mmCIF file of C-alpha atoms in Angstrom:
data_model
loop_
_atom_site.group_PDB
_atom_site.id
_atom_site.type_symbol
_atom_site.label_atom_id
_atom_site.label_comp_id
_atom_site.label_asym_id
_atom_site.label_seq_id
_atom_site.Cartn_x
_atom_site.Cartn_y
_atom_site.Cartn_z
ATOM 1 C CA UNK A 26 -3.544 -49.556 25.437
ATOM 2 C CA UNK A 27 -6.400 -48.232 27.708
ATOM 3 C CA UNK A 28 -9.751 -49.153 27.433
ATOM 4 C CA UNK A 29 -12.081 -45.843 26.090
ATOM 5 C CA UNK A 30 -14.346 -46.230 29.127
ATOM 6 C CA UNK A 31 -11.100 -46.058 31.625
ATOM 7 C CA UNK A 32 -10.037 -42.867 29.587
ATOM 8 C CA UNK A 33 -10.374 -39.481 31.470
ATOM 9 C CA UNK A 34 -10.794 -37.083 28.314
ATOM 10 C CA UNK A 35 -9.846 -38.056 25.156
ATOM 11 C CA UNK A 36 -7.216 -40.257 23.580
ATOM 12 C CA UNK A 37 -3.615 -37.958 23.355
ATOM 13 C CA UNK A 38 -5.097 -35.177 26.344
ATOM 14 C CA UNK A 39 -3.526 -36.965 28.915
ATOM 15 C CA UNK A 40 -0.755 -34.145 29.202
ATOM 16 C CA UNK A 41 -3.139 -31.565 29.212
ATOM 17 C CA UNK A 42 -5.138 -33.077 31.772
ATOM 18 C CA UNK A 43 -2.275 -33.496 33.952
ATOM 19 C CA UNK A 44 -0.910 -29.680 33.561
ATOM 20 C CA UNK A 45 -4.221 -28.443 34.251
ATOM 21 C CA UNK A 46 -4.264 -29.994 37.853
ATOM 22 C CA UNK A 47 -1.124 -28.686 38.215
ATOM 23 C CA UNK A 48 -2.528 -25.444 37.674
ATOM 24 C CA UNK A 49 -5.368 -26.207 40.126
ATOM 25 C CA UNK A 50 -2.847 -27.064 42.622
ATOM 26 C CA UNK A 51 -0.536 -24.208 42.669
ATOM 27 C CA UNK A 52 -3.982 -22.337 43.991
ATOM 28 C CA UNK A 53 -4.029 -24.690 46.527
ATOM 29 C CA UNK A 54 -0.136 -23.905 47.567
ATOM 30 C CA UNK A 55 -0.396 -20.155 47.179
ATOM 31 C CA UNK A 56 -3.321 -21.019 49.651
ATOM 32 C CA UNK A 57 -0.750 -22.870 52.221
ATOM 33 C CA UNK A 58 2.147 -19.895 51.896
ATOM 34 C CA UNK A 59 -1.299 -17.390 52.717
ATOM 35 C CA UNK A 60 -1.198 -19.304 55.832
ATOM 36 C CA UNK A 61 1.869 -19.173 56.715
ATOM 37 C CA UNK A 62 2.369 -15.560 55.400
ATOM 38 C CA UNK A 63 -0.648 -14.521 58.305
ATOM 39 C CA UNK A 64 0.326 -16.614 60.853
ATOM 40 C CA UNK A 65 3.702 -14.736 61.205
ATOM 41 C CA UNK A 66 1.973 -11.701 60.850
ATOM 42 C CA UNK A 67 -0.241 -12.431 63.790
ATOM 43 C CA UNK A 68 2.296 -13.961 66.120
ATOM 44 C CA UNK A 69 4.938 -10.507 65.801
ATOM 45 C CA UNK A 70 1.671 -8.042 66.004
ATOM 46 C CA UNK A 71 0.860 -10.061 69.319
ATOM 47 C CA UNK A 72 4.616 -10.442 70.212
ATOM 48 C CA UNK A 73 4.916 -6.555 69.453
ATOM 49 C CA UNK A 74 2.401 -5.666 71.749
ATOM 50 C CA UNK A 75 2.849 -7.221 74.772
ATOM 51 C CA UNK A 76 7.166 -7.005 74.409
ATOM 52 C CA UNK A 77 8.309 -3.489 76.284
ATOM 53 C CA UNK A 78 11.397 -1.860 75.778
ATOM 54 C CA UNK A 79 11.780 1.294 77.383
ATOM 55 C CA UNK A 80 9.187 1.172 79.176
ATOM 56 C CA UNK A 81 6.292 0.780 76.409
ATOM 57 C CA UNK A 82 5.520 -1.727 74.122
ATOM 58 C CA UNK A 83 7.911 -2.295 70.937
ATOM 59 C CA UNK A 84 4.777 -1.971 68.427
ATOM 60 C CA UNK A 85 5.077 1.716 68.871
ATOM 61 C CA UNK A 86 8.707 1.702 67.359
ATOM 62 C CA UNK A 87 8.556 3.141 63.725
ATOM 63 C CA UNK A 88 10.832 0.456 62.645
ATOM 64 C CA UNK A 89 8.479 -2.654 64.073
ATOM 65 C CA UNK A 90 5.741 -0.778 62.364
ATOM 66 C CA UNK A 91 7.539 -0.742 58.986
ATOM 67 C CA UNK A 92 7.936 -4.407 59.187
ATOM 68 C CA UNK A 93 4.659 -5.406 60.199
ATOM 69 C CA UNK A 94 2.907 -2.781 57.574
ATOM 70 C CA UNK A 95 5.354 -4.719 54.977
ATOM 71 C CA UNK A 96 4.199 -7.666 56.224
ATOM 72 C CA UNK A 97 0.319 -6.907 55.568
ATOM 73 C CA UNK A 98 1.473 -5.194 51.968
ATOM 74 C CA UNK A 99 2.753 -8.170 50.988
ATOM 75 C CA UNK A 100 -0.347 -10.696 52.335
ATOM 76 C CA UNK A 101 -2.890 -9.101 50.484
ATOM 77 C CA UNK A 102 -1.101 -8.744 47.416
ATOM 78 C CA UNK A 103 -0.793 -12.467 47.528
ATOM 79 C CA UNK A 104 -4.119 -12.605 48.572
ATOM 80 C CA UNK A 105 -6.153 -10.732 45.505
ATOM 81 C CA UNK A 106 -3.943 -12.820 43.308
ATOM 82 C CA UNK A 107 -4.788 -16.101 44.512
ATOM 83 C CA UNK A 108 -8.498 -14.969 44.437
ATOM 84 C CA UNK A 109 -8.254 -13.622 40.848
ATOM 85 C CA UNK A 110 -6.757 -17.185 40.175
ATOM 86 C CA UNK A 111 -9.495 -18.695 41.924
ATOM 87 C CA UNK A 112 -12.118 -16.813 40.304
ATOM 88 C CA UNK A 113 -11.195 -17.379 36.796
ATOM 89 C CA UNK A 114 -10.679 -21.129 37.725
ATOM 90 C CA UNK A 115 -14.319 -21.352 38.892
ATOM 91 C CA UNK A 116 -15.693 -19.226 35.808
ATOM 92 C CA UNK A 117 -14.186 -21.773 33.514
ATOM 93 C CA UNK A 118 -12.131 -19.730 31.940
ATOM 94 C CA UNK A 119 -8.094 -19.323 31.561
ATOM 95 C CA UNK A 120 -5.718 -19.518 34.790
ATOM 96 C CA UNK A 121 -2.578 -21.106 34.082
ATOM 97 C CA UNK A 122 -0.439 -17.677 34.242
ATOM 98 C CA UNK A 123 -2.815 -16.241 37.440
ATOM 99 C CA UNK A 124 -2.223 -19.523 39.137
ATOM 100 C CA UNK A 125 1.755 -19.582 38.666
ATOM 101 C CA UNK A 126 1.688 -15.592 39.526
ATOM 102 C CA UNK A 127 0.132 -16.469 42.873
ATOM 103 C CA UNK A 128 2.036 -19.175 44.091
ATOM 104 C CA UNK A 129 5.274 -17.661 43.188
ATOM 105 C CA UNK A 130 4.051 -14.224 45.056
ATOM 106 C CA UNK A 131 2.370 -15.955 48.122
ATOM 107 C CA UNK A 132 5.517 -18.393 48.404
ATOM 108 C CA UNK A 133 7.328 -14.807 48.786
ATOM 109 C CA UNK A 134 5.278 -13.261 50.726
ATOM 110 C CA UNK A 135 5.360 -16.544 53.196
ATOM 111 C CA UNK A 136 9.414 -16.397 53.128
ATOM 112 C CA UNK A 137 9.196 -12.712 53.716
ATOM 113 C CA UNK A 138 7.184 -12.624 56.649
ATOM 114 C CA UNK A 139 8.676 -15.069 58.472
ATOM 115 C CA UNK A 140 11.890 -13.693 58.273
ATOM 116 C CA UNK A 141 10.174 -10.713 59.067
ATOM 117 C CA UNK A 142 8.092 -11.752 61.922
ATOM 118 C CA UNK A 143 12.058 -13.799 63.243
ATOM 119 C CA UNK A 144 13.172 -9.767 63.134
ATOM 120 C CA UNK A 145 10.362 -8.541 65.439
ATOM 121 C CA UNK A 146 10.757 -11.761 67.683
ATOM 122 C CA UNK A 147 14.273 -11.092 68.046
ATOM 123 C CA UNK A 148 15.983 -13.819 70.091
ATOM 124 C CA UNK A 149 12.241 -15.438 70.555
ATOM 125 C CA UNK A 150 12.226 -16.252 67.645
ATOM 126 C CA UNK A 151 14.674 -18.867 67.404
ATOM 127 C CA UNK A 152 13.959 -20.203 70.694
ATOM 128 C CA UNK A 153 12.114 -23.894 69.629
ATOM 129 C CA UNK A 154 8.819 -23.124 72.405
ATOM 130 C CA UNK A 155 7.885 -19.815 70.009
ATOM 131 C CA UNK A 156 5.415 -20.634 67.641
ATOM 132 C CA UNK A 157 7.076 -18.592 65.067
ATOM 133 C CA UNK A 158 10.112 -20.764 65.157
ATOM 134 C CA UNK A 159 8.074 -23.801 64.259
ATOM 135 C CA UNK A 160 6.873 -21.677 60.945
ATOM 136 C CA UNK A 161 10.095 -20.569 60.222
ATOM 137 C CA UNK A 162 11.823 -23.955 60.737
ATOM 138 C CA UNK A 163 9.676 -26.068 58.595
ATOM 139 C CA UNK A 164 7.715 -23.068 56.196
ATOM 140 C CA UNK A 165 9.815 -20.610 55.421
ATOM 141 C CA UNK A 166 9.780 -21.399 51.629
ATOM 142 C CA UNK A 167 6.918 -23.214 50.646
ATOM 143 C CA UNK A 168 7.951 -22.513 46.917
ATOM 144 C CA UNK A 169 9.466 -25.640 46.752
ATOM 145 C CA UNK A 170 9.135 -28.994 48.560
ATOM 146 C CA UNK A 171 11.792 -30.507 46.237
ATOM 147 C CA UNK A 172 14.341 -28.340 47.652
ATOM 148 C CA UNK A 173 13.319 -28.595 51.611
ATOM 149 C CA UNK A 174 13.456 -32.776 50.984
ATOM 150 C CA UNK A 175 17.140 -32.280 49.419
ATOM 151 C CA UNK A 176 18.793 -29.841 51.758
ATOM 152 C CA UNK A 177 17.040 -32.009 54.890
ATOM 153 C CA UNK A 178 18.141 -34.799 53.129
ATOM 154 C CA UNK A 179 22.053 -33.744 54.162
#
């Protein structure tokens, strides 16, 4: 038995305590996927702009535009629902579904745009000096550590 002045809440709550900082901390991973989401954005916009092909730079290509515009699509999506999460969360009211929505969508987004921004890179982006290769490497899919710790585990 613990002693009522060690107790955080009451007596019985312990499980609801615990899910609750769950909650808090899938804002806090939708946060990291953000990250990693705009840091592969930024690396192919600046990788599209200074790469030529034919003679002008491959950001003008309709097809590197696509991907990129995805790319954005995708970011703020995450984006407004990590907010909303975060907002409700510092109201005091609500967040468990908002919290698991954003995390699930910003891990997504994070696994889509680096396999996006590997596309624009081309070859680059497998090459271990590109920064992008370092996301996609060890980020790709924040959704789940568990899974990354397994499949490095073999």
């Amino acid at each position: 038995m613990i002693d009522e002045a060690n107790l955080i809440g009451k007596a019985g709550d312990g499980f609801k305590i615990a899910m609750k900082t769950l909650d808090a901390g899938r804002i806090g991973v939708a946060g990291q996927a953000l990250g990693i989401a705009q840091a592969s954005l930024e690396c192919a916009v600046a990788y599209s702009q200074q790469r030529k092909a034919f003679g002008k730079p491959i950001a003008g290509l309709q097809t590197v535009q696509f991907k990129l515009a995805d790319m954005e699509c995708k970011i703020w999506s995450a984006r407004l629902l990590n907010w909303h999460a975060a907002k409700l969360k510092d109201d005091g009211h609500s967040f468990t579904k908002e919290a698991a929505m954003a995390k699930l969508v910003a891990s997504e987004a994070a696994t889509f745009c680096a396999h996006q921004a590997i596309q624009v890179l081309g070859g680059m982006g497998y090459v271990s000096t590109c920064p992008q290769s370092d996301i996609t490497e060890t980020h790709a899919s924040p959704r789940s550590t568990k899974e990354r710790a397994r499949s490095s585990a073999w």
